[in-house]
Coordinates of C-alpha atoms in Angstrom, one line a residue:
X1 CA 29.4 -107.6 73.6
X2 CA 30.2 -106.3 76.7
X3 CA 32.5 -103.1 77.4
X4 CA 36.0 -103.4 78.7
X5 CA 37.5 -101.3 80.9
X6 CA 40.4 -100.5 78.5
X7 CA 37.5 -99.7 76.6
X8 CA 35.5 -96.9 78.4
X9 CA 38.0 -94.8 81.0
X10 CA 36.7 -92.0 83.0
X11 CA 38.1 -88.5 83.9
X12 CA 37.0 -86.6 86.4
X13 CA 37.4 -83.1 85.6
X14 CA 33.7 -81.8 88.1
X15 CA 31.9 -83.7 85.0
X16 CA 33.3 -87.2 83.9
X17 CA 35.5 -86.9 80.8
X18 CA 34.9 -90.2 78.9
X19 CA 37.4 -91.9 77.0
X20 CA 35.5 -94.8 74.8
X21 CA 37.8 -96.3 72.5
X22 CA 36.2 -99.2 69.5
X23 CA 38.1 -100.7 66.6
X24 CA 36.4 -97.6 64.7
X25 CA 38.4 -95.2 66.6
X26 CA 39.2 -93.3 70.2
X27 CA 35.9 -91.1 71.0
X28 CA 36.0 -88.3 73.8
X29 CA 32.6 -87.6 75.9
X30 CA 32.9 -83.8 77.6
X31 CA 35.4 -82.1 78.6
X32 CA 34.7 -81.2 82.2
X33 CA 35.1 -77.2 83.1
X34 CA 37.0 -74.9 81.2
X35 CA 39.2 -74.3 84.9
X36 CA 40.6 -78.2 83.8
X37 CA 41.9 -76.9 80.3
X38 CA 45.5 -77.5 81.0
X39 CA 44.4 -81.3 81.8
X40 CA 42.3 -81.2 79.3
X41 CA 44.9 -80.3 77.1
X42 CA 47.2 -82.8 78.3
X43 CA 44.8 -85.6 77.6
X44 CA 44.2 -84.4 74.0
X45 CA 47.6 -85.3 73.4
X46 CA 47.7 -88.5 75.0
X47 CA 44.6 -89.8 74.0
X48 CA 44.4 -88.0 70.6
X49 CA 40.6 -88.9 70.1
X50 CA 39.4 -88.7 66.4
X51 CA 36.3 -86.4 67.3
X52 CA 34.9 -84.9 70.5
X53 CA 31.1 -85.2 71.6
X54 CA 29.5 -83.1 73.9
X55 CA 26.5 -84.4 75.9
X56 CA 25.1 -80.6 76.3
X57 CA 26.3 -77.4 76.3
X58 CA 26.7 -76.5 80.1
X59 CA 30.0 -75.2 81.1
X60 CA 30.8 -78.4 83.4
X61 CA 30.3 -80.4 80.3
X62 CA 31.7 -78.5 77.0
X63 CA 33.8 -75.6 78.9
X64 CA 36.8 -77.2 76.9
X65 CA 35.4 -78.3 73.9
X66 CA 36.5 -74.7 71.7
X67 CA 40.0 -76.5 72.6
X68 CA 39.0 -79.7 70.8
X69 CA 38.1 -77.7 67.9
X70 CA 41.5 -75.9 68.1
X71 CA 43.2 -78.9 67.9
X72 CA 41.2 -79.3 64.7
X73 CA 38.8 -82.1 66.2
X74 CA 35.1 -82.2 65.0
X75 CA 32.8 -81.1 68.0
X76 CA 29.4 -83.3 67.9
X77 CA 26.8 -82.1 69.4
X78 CA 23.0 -82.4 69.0
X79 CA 21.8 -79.2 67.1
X80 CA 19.4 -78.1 69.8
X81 CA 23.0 -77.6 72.0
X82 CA 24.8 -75.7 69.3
X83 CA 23.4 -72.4 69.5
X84 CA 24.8 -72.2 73.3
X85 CA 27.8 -74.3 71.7
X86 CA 28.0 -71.1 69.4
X87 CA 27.4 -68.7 71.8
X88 CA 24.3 -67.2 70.1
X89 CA 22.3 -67.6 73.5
X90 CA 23.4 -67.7 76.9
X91 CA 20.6 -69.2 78.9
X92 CA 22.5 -71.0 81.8
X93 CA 20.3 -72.3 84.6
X94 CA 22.8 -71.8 87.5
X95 CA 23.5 -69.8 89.8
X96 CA 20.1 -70.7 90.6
X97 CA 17.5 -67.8 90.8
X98 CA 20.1 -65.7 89.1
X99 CA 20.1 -65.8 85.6
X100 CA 22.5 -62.2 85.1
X101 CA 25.1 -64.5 86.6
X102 CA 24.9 -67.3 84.4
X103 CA 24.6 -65.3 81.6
X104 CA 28.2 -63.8 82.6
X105 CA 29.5 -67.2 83.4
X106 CA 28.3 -68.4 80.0
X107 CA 29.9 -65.1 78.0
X108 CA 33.1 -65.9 80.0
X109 CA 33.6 -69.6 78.4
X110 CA 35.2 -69.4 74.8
X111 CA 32.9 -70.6 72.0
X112 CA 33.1 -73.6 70.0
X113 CA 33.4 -72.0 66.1
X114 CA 30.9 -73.3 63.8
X115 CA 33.2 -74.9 61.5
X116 CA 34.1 -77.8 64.0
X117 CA 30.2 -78.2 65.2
X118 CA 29.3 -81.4 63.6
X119 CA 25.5 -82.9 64.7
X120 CA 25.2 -86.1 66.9
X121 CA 21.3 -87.3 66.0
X122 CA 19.7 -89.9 68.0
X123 CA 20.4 -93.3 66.3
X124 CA 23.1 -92.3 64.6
X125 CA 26.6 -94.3 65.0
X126 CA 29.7 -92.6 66.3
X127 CA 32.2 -94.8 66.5
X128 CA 30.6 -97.6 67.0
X129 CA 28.5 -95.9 69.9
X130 CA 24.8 -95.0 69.7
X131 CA 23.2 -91.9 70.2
X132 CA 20.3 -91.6 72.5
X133 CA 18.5 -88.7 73.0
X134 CA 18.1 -87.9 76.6
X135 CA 15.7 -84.1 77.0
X136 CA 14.9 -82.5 80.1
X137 CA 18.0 -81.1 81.7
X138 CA 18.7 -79.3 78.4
X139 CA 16.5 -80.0 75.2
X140 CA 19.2 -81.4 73.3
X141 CA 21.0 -83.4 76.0
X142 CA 22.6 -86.6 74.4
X143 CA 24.1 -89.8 76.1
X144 CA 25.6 -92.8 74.4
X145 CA 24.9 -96.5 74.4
X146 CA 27.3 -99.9 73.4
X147 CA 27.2 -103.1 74.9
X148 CA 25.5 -102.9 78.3
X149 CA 26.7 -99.5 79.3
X150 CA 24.6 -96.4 79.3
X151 CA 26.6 -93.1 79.5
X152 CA 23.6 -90.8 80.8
X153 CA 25.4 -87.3 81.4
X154 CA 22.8 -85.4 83.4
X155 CA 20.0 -87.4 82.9
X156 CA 20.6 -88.6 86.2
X157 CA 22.6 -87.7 88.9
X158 CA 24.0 -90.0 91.9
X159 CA 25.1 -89.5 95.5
X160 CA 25.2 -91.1 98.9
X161 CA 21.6 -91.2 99.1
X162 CA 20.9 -92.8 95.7
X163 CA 20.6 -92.2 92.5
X164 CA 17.6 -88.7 91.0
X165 CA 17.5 -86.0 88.8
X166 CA 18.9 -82.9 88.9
X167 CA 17.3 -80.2 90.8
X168 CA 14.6 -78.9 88.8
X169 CA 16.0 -75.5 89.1
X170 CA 19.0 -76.4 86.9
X171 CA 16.5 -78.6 84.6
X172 CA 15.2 -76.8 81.2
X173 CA 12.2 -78.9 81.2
X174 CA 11.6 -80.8 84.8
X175 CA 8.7 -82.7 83.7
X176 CA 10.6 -83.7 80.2
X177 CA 13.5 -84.5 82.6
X178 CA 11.7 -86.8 84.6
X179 CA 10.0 -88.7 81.5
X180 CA 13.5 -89.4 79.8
X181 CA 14.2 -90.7 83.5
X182 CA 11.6 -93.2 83.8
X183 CA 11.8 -94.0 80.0
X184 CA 15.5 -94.9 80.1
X185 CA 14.6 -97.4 83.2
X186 CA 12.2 -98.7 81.0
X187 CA 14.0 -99.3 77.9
X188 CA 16.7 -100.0 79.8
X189 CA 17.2 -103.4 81.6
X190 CA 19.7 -103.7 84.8
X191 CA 22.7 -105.1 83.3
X192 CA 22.8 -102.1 80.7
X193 CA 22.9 -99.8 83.8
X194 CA 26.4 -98.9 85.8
X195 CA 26.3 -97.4 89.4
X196 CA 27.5 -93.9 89.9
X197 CA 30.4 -93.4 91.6
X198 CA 29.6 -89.8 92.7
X199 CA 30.4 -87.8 95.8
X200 CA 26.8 -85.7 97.8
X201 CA 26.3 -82.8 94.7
X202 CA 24.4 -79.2 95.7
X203 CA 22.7 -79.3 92.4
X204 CA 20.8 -83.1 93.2
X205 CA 18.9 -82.1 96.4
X206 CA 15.4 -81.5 94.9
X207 CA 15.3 -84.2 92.4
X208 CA 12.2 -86.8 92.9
X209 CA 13.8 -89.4 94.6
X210 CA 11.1 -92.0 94.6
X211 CA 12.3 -92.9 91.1
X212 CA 15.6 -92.9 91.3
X213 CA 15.8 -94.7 94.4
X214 CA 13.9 -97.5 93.0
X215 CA 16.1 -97.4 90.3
X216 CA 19.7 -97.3 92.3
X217 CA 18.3 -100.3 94.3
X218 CA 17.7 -102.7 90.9
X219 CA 20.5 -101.3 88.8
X220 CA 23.6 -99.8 88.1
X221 CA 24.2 -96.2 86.8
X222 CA 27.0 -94.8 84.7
X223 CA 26.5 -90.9 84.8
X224 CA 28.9 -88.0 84.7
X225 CA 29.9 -87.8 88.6
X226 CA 32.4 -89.8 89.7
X227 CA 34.0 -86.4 90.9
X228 CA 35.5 -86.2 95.3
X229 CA 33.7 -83.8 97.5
X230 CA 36.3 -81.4 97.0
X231 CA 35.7 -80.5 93.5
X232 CA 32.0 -81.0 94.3
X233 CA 31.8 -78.5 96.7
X234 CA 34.2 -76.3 95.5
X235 CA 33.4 -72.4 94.0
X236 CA 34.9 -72.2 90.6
X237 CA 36.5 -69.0 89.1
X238 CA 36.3 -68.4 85.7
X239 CA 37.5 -65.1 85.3
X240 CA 41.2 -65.0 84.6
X241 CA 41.4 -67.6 83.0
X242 CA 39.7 -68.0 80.5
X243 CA 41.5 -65.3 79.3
X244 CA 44.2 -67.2 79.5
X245 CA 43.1 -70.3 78.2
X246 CA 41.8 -68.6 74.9
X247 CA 45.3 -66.8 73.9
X248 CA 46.8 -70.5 74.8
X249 CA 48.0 -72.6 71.7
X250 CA 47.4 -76.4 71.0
X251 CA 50.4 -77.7 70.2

């Protein structure tokens, strides 16, 4: 059965914030950068989500999860991701070239505690969503799949000049990367793709494009841009607040 729009809304918050909702429940997908927290916040309480999952454990994608968990949500993740989730490793592939910084922009970001990590295995059901392991641009990266829609996280990327992987500098494993993308176009036929909506990203510019260009031409993607220039080519600061975003209360 297809998906409804009422049924999968996106947030843009630099990564797509998903908001899938079943007759099983109300299921959260990221939750954008930790500079979004107040939104974030906001839509905690107006969507109030039974659980959160978090695709990986990069900043753009889980910098708001510990907030989740605050709110006494369960955070799934697959276990590769929770170490970083934990902050028991801070291996963070951008700036890229200078790993000291991400390692400061990683420590910076407030930890998700280990009593709301829950794991998301591939094939498992979360409300009434599959997982589907998706390796490369982290080794635990996980998207979801219902009815003809693919969420992908950073599987792929999209932009003006089609649709390719990440940059393999920001890619744990570029050649794993690359093998999850053909594999999802293979497993995957056209109508269970969706088209990015997604502004020209810095991070995309030395994925293989032959691929994914074959790809954006047959079918549509649904991956976590979606997000205007301006955010996409803004500097974030983290420093600040995330100080202030860890003494902040859920209420």
């Amino acid at each position: 059965m297809p998906v409804s729009r009422a049924e999968l809304i996106s947030v843009p918050m630099y990564a797509n914030v998903f908001l899938l909702t079943t007759s099983q429940g109300r299921l959260l997908v990221d939750t954008g950068t930790v500079v979004h927290a107040p939104r974030f916040l906001r839509l905690l309480r107006s969507f109030r989500p039974d659980a959160l999952l978090v695709t990986h454990a990069h900043p753009d994608h889980a910098g708001s999860a510990f907030l989740a968990a605050r709110a006494g949500l369960s955070v799934l993740a697959h276990p590769l991701e929770h170490p970083a989730l934990l902050g028991q490793v801070h291996d963070l592939p951008y700036p890229a070239g200078r790993p000291g910084v991400g390692r400061l922009v990683s420590r910076a970001h407030p930890k998700v505690p280990a009593s709301a990590l829950r794991a998301a295995l591939p094939g498992q059901d979360v409300l009434g969503w599959e997982v589907v392991h998706l390796p490369g641009h982290t080794a635990g990266q996980i998207g979801l799949r219902r009815g003809g829609v693919l969420i992908a996280a950073d599987a792929v990327v999209g932009s003006a000049d089609g649709a390719h992987l990440p940059r393999a500098a920001y890619n744990h494993d570029h050649a794993q990367a690359l093998a999850t993308l053909k594999t999802v176009a293979i497993n995957t036929p056209p109508r269970d793709l969706a088209r990015p909506r997604r502004s020209p990203d810095p991070r995309a510019g030395a994925g293989p494009r032959g691929a994914g260009r074959g790809l954006m031409d047959e079918s549509r993607w649904l991956t976590e841009g979606n997000a205007p220039p301006s955010i996409h080519h803004r500097l974030l600061t983290f420093y600040g607040f995330t100080s202030w975003v860890r003494r902040r209360p859920v209420r």
